[in-house]
mmCIF file with all atom_site columns, C-alpha atoms in Angstrom:
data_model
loop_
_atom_site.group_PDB
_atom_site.id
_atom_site.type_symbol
_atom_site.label_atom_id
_atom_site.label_alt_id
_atom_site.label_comp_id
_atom_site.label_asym_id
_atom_site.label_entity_id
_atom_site.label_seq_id
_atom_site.pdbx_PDB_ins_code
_atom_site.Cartn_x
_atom_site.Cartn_y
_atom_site.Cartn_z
_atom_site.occupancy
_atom_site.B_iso_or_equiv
_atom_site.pdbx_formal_charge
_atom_site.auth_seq_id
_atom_site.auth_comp_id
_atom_site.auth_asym_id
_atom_site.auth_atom_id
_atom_site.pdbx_PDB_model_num
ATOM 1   C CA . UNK A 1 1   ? 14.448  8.013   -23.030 1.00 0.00 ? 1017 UNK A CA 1
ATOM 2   C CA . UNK A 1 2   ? 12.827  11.265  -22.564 1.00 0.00 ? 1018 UNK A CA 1
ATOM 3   C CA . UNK A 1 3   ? 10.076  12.221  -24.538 1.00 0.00 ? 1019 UNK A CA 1
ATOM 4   C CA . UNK A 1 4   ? 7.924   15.143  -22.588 1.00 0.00 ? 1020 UNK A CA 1
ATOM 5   C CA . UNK A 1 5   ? 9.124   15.007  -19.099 1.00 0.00 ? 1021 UNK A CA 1
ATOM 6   C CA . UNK A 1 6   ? 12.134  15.690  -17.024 1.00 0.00 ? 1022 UNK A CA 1
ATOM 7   C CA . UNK A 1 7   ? 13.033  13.454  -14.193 1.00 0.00 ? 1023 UNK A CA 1
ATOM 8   C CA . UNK A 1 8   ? 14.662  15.964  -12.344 1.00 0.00 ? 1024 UNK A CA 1
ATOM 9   C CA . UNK A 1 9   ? 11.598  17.257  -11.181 1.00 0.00 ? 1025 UNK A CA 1
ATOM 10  C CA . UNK A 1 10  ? 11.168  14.411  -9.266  1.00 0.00 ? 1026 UNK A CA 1
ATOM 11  C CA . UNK A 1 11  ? 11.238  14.929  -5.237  1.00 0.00 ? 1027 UNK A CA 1
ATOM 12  C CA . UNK A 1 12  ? 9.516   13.807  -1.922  1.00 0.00 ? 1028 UNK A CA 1
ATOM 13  C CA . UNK A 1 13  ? 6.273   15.426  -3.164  1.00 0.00 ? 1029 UNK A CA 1
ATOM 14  C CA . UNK A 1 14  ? 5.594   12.785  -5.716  1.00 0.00 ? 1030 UNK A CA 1
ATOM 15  C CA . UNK A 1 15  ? 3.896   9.573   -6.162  1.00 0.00 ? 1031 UNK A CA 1
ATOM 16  C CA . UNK A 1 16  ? 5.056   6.413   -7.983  1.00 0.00 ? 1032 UNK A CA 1
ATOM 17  C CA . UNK A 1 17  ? 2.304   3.995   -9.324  1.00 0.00 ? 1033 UNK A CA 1
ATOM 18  C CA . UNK A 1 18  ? 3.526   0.800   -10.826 1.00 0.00 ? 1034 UNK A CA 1
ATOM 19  C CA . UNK A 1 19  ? 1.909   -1.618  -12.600 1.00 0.00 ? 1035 UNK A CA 1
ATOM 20  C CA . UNK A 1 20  ? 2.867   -5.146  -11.322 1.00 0.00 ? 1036 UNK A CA 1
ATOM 21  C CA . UNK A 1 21  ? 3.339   -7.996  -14.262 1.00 0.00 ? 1037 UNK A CA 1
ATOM 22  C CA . UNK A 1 22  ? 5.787   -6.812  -16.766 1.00 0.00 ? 1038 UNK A CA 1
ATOM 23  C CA . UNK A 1 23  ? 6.836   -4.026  -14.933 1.00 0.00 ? 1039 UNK A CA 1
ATOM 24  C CA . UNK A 1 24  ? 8.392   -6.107  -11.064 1.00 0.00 ? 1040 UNK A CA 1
ATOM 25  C CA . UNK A 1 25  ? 8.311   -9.473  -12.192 1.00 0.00 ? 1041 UNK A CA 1
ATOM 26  C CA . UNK A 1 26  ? 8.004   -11.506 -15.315 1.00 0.00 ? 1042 UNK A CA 1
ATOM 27  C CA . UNK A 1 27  ? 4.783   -12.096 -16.635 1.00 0.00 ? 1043 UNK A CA 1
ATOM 28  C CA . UNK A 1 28  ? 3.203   -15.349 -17.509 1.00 0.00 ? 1044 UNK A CA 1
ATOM 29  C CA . UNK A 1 29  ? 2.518   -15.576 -21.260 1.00 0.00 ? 1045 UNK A CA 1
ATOM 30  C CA . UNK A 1 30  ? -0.778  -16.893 -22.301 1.00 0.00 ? 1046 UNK A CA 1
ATOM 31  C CA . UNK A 1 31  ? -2.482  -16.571 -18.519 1.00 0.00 ? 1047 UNK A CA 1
ATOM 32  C CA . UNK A 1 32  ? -1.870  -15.145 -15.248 1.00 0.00 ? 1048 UNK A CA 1
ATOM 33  C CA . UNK A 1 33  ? 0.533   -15.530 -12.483 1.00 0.00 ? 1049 UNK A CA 1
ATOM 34  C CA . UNK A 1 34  ? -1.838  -17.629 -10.717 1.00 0.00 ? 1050 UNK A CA 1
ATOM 35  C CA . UNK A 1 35  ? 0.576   -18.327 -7.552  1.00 0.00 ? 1051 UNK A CA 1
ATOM 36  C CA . UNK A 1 36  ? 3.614   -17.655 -5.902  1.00 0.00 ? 1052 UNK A CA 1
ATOM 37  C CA . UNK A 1 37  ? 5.546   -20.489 -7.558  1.00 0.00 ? 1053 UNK A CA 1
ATOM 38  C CA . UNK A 1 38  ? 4.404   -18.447 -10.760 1.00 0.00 ? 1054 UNK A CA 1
ATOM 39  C CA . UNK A 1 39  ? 5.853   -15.143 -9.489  1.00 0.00 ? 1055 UNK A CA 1
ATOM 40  C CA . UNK A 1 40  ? 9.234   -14.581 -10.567 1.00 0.00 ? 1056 UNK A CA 1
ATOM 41  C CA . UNK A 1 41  ? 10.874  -10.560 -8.947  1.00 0.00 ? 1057 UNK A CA 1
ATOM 42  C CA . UNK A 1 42  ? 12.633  -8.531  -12.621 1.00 0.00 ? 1058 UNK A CA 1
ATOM 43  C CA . UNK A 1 43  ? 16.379  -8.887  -11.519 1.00 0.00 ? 1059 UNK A CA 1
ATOM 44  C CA . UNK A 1 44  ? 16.809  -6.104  -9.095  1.00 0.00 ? 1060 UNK A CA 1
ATOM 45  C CA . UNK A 1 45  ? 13.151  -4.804  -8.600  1.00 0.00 ? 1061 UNK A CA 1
ATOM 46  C CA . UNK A 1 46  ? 13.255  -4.991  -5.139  1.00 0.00 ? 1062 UNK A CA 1
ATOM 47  C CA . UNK A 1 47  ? 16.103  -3.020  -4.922  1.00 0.00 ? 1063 UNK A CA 1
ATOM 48  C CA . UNK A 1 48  ? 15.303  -0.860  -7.352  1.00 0.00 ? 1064 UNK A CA 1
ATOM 49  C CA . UNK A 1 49  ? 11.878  -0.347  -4.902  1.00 0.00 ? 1065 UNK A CA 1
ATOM 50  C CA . UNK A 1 50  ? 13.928  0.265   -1.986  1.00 0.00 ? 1066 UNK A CA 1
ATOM 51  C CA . UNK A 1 51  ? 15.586  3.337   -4.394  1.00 0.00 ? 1067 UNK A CA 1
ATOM 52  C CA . UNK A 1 52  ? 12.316  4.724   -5.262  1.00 0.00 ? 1068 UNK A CA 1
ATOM 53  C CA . UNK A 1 53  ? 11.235  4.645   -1.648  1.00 0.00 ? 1069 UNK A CA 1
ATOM 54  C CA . UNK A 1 54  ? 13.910  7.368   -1.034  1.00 0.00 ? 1070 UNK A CA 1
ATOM 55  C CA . UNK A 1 55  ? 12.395  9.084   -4.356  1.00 0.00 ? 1071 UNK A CA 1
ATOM 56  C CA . UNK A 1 56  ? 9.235   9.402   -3.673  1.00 0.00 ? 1072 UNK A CA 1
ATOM 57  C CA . UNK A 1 57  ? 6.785   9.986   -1.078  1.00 0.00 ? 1073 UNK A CA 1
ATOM 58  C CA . UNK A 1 58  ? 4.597   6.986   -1.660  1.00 0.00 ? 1074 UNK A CA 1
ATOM 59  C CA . UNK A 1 59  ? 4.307   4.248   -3.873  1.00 0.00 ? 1075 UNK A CA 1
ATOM 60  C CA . UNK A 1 60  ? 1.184   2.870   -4.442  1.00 0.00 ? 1076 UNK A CA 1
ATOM 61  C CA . UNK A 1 61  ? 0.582   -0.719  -7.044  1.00 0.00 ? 1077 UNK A CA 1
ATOM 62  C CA . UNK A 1 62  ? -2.430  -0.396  -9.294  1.00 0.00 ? 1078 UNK A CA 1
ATOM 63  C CA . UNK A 1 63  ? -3.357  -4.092  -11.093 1.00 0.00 ? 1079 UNK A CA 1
ATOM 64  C CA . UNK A 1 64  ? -5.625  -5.318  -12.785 1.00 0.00 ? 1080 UNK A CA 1
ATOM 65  C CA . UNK A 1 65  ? -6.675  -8.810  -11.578 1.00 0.00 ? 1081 UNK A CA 1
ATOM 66  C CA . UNK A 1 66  ? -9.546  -10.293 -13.733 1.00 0.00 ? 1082 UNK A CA 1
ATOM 67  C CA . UNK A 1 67  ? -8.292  -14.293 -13.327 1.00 0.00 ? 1083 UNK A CA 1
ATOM 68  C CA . UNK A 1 68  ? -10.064 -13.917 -10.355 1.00 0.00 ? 1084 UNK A CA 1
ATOM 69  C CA . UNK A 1 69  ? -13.216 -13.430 -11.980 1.00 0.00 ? 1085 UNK A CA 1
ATOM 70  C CA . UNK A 1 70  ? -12.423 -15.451 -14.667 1.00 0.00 ? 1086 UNK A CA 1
ATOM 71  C CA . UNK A 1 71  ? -12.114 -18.560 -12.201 1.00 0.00 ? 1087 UNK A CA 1
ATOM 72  C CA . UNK A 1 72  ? -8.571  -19.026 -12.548 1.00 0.00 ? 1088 UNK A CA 1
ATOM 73  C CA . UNK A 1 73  ? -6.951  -18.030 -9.168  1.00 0.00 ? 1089 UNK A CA 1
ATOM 74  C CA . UNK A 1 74  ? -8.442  -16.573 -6.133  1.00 0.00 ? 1090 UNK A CA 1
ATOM 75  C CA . UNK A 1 75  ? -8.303  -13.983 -4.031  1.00 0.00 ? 1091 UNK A CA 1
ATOM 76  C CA . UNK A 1 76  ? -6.706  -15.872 -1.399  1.00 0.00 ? 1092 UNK A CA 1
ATOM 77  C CA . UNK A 1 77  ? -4.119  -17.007 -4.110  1.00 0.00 ? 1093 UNK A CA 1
ATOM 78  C CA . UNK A 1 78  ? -3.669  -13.610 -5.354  1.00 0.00 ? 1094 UNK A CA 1
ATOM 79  C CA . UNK A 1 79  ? -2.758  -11.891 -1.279  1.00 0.00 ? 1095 UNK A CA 1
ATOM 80  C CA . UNK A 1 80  ? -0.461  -14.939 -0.730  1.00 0.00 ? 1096 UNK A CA 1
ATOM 81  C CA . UNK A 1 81  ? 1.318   -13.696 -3.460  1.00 0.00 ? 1097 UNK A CA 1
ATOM 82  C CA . UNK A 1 82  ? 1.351   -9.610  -2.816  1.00 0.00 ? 1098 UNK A CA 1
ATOM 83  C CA . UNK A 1 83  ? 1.951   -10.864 0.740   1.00 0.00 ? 1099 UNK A CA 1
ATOM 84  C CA . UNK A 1 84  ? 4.928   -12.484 -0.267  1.00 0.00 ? 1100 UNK A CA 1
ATOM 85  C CA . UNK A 1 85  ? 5.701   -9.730  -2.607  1.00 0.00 ? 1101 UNK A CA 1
ATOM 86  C CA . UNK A 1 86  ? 5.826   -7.329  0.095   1.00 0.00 ? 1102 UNK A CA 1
ATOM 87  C CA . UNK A 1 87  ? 7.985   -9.564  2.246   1.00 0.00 ? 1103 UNK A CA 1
ATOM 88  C CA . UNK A 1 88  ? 10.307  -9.619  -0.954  1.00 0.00 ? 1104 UNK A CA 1
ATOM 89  C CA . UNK A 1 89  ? 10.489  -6.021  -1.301  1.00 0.00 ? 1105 UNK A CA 1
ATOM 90  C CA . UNK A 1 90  ? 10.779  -5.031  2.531   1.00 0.00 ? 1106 UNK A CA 1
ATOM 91  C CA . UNK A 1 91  ? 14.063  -7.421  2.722   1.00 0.00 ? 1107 UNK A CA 1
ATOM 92  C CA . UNK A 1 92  ? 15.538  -5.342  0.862   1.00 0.00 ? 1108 UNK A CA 1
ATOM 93  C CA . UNK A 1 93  ? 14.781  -2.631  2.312   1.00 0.00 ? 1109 UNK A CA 1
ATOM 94  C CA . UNK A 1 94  ? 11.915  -1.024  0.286   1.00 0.00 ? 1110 UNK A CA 1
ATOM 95  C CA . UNK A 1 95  ? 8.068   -0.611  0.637   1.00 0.00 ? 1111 UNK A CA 1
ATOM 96  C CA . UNK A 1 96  ? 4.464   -0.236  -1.315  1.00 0.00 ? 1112 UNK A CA 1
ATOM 97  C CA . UNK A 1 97  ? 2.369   1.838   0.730   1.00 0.00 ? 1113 UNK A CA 1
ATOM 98  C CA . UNK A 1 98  ? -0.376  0.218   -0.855  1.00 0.00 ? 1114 UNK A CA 1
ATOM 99  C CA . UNK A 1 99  ? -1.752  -2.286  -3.508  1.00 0.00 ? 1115 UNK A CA 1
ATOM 100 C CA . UNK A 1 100 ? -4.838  -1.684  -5.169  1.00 0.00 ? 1116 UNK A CA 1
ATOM 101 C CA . UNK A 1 101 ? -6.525  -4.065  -7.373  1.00 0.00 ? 1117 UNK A CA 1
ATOM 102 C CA . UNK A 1 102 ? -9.664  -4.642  -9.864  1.00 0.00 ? 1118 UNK A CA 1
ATOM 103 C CA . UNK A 1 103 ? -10.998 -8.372  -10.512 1.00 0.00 ? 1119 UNK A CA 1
ATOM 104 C CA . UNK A 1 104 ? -13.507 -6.779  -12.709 1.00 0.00 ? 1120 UNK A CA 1
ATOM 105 C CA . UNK A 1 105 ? -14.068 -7.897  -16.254 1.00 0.00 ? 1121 UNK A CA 1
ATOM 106 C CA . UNK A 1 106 ? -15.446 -5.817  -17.619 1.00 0.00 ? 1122 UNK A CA 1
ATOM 107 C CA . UNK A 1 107 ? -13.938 -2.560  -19.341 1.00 0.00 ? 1123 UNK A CA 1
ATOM 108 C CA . UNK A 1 108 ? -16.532 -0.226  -18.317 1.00 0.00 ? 1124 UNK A CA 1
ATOM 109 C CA . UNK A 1 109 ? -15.858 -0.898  -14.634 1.00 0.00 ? 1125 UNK A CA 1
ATOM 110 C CA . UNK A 1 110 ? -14.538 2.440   -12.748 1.00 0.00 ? 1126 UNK A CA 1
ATOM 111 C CA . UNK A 1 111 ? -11.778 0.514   -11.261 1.00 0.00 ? 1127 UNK A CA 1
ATOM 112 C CA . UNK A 1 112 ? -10.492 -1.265  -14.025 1.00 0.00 ? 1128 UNK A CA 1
ATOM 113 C CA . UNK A 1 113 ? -7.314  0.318   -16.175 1.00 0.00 ? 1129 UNK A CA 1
ATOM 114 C CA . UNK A 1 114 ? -7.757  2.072   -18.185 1.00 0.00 ? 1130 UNK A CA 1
ATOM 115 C CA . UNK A 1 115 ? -10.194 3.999   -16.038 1.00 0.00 ? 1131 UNK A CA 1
ATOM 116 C CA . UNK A 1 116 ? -8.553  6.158   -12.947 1.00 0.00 ? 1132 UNK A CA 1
ATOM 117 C CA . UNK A 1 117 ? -10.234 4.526   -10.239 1.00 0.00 ? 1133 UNK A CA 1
ATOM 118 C CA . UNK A 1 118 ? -7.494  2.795   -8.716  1.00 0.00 ? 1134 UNK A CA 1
ATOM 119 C CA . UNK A 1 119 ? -5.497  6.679   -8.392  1.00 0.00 ? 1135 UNK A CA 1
ATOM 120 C CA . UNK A 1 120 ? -8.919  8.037   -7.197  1.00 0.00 ? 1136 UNK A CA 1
ATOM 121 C CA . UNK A 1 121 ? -9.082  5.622   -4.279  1.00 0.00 ? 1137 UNK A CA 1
ATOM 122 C CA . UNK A 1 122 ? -5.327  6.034   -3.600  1.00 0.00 ? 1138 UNK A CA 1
ATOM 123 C CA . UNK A 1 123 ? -6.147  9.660   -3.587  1.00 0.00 ? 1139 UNK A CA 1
ATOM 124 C CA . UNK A 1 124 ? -9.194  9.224   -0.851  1.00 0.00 ? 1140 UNK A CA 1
ATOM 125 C CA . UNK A 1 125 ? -6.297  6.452   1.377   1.00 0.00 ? 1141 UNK A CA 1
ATOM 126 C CA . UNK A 1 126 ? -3.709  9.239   0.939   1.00 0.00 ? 1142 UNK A CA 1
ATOM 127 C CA . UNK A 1 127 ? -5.089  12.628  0.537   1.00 0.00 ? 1143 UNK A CA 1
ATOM 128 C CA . UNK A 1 128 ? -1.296  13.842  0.443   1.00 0.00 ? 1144 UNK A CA 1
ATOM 129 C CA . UNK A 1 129 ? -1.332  12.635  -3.478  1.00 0.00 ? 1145 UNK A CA 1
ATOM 130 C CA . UNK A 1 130 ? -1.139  15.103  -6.054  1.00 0.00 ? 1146 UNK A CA 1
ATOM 131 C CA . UNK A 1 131 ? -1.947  13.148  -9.000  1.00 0.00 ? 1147 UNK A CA 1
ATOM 132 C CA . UNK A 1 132 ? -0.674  15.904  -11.375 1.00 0.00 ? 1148 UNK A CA 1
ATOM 133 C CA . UNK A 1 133 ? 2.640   14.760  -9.535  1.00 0.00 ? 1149 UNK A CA 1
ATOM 134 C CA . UNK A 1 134 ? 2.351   11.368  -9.998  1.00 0.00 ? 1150 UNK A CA 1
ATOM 135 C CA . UNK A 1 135 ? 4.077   8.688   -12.300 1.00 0.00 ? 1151 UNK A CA 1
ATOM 136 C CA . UNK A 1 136 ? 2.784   5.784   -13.735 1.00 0.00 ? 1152 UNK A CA 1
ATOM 137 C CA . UNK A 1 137 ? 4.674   3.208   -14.658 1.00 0.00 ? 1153 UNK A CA 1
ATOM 138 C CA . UNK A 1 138 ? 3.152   0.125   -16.439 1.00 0.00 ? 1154 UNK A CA 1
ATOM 139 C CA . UNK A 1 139 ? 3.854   -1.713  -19.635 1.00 0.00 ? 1155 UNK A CA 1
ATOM 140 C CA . UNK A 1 140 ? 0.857   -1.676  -21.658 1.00 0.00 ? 1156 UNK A CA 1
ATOM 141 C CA . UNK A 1 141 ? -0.675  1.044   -23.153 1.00 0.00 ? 1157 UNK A CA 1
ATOM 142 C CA . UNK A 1 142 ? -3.833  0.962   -20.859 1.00 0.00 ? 1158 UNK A CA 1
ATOM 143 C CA . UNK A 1 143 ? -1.637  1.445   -18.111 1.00 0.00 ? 1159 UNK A CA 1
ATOM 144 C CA . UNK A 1 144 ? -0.722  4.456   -19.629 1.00 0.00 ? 1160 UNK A CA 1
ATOM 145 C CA . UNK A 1 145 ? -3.895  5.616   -20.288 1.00 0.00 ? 1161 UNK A CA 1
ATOM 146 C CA . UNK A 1 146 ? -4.806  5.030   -17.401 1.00 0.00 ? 1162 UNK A CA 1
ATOM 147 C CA . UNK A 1 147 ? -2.077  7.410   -15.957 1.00 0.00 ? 1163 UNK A CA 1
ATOM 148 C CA . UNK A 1 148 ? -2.909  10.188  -18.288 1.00 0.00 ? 1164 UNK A CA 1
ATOM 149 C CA . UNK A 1 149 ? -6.789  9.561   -17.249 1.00 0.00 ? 1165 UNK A CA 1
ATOM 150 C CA . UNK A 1 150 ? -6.359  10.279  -13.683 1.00 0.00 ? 1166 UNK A CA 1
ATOM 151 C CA . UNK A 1 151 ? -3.939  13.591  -14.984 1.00 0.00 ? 1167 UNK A CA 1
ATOM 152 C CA . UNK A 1 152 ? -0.485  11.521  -14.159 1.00 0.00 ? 1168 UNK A CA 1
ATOM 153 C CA . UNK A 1 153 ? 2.794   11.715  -16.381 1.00 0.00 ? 1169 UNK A CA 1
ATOM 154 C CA . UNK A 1 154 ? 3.791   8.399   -17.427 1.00 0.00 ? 1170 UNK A CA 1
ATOM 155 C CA . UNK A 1 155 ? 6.339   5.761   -17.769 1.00 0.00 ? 1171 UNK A CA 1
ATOM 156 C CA . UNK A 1 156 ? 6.345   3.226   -20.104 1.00 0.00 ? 1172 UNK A CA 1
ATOM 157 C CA . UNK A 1 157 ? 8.410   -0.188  -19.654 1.00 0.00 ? 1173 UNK A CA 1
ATOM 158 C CA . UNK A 1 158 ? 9.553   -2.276  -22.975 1.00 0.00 ? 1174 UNK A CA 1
ATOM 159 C CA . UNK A 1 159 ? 9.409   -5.489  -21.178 1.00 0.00 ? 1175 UNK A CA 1
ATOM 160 C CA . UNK A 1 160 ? 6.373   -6.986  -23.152 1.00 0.00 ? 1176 UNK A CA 1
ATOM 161 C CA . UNK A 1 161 ? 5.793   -4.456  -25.717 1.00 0.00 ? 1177 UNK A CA 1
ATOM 162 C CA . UNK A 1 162 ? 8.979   -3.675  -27.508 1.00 0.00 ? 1178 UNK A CA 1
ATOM 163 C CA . UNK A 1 163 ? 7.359   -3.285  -30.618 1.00 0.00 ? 1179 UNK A CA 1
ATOM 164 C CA . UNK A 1 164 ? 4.776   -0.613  -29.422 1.00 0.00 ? 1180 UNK A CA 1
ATOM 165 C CA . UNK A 1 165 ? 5.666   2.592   -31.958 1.00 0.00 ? 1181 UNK A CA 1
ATOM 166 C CA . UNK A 1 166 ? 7.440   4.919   -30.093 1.00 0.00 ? 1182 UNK A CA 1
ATOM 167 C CA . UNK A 1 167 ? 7.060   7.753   -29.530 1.00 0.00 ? 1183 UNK A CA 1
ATOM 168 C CA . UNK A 1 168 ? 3.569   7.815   -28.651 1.00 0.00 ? 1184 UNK A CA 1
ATOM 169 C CA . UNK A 1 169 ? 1.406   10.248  -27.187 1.00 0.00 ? 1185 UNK A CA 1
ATOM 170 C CA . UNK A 1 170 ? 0.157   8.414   -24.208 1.00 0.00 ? 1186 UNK A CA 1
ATOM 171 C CA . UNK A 1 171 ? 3.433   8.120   -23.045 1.00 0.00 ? 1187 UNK A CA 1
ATOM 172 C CA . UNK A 1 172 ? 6.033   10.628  -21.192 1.00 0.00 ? 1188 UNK A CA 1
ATOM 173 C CA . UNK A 1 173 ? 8.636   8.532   -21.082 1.00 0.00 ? 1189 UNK A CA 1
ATOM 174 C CA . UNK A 1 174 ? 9.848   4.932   -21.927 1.00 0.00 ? 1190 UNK A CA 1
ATOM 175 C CA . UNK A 1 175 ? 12.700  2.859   -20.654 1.00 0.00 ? 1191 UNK A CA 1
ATOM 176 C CA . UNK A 1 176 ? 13.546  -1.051  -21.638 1.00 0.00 ? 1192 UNK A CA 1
ATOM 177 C CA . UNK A 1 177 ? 12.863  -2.212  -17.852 1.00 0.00 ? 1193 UNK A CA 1
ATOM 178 C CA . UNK A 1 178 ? 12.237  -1.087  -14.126 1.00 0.00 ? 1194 UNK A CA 1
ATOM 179 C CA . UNK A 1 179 ? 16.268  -1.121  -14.147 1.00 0.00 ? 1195 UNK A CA 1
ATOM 180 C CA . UNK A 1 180 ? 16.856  1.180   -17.032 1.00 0.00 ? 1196 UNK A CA 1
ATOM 181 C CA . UNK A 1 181 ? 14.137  4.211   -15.136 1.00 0.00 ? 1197 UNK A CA 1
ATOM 182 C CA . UNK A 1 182 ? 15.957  3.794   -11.769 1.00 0.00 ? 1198 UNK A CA 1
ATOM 183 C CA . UNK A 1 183 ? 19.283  4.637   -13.526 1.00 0.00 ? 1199 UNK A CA 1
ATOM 184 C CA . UNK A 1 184 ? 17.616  7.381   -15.232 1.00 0.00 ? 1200 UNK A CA 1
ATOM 185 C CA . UNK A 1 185 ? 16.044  8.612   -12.258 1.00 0.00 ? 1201 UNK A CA 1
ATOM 186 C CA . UNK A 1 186 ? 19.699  8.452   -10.350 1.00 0.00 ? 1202 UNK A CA 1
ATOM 187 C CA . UNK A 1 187 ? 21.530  10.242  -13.408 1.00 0.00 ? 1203 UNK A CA 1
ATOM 188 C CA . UNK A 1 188 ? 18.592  12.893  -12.829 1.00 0.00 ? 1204 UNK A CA 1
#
């Protein structure tokens, strides 16, 4: 559904963030996805990835990741599971340039959504990103604010929100799943 954006303007000078739980792979209600048992891929997002790859010229994850500080998983328990993520995604065929993360707590932290520094570091990794032609794509509202914080358009998923009041103005766009925008995007 489009709300204030086109996705036709979409070439190889843009940059897709994505969220991670709720937006690639299921998330775990009541906690975290703790491990890779725990980590379950949205039917088709890796392909749907390996699409965007040939969208876009990076893609770039931005999560937040506070278990870790909260004592329930670690950071070696968190890169087994990107790691494994990656591996998922790159079978079939697709990549994430890069996967930023904040373990912080608290809400004032810079790096923690919905404050931009997660974009601003991507920025500094890959100075090639125009964050004016950017997407975010996340489904929870601070993932959209944190998209229109760093100057982003965004893209909001109904996986885990569905009752969110639409249309809202934090939000560019809004699809039911990761499935639904890559159709959109291909129709574009």
């Amino acid at each position: 559904m489009s709300l204030n954006f086109d996705l036709s303007h979409i070439n190889k000078s843009w940059t897709l963030f994505l969220d991670r739980d709720g937006v690639i792979n299921y998330e775990n209600p009541g906690t975290y996805v703790r491990n890779w048992d725990e980590f379950i891929f949205y039917p088709n997002a890796p392909e749907n990835i390996a699409y965007f790859n040939k969208k876009f010229n990076h893609i770039v994850m931005a999560t937040n990741q506070r278990g870790i500080t909260k004592g329930i998983m670690t950071i070696a328990d968190l890169e087994n599971i990107h790691s494994r993520m990656l591996k998922g995604i790159e079978e079939k065929g697709g990549k994430i340039d890069r996967i930023y993360y904040c373990i912080d707590a608290e809400a004032t932290s810079s790096c923690r959504k919905p404050n931009p520094g997660m974009a601003f570091q991507a920025v500094k990794d890959y100075p090639d990103i125009d964050l004016k032609k950017s997407l975010m794509v996340g489904n929870n509202l601070s993932d959209m604010l944190f998209g229109k914080n760093a100057g982003m358009r965004t893209v909001f998923l109904q996986t885990t929100k569905a009752d969110l009041e639409l249309p809202h103005m934090d939000i560019d766009l809004y699809f039911n799943n990761l499935d639904a925008f890559a159709s959109a995007l291909q129709k574009s």
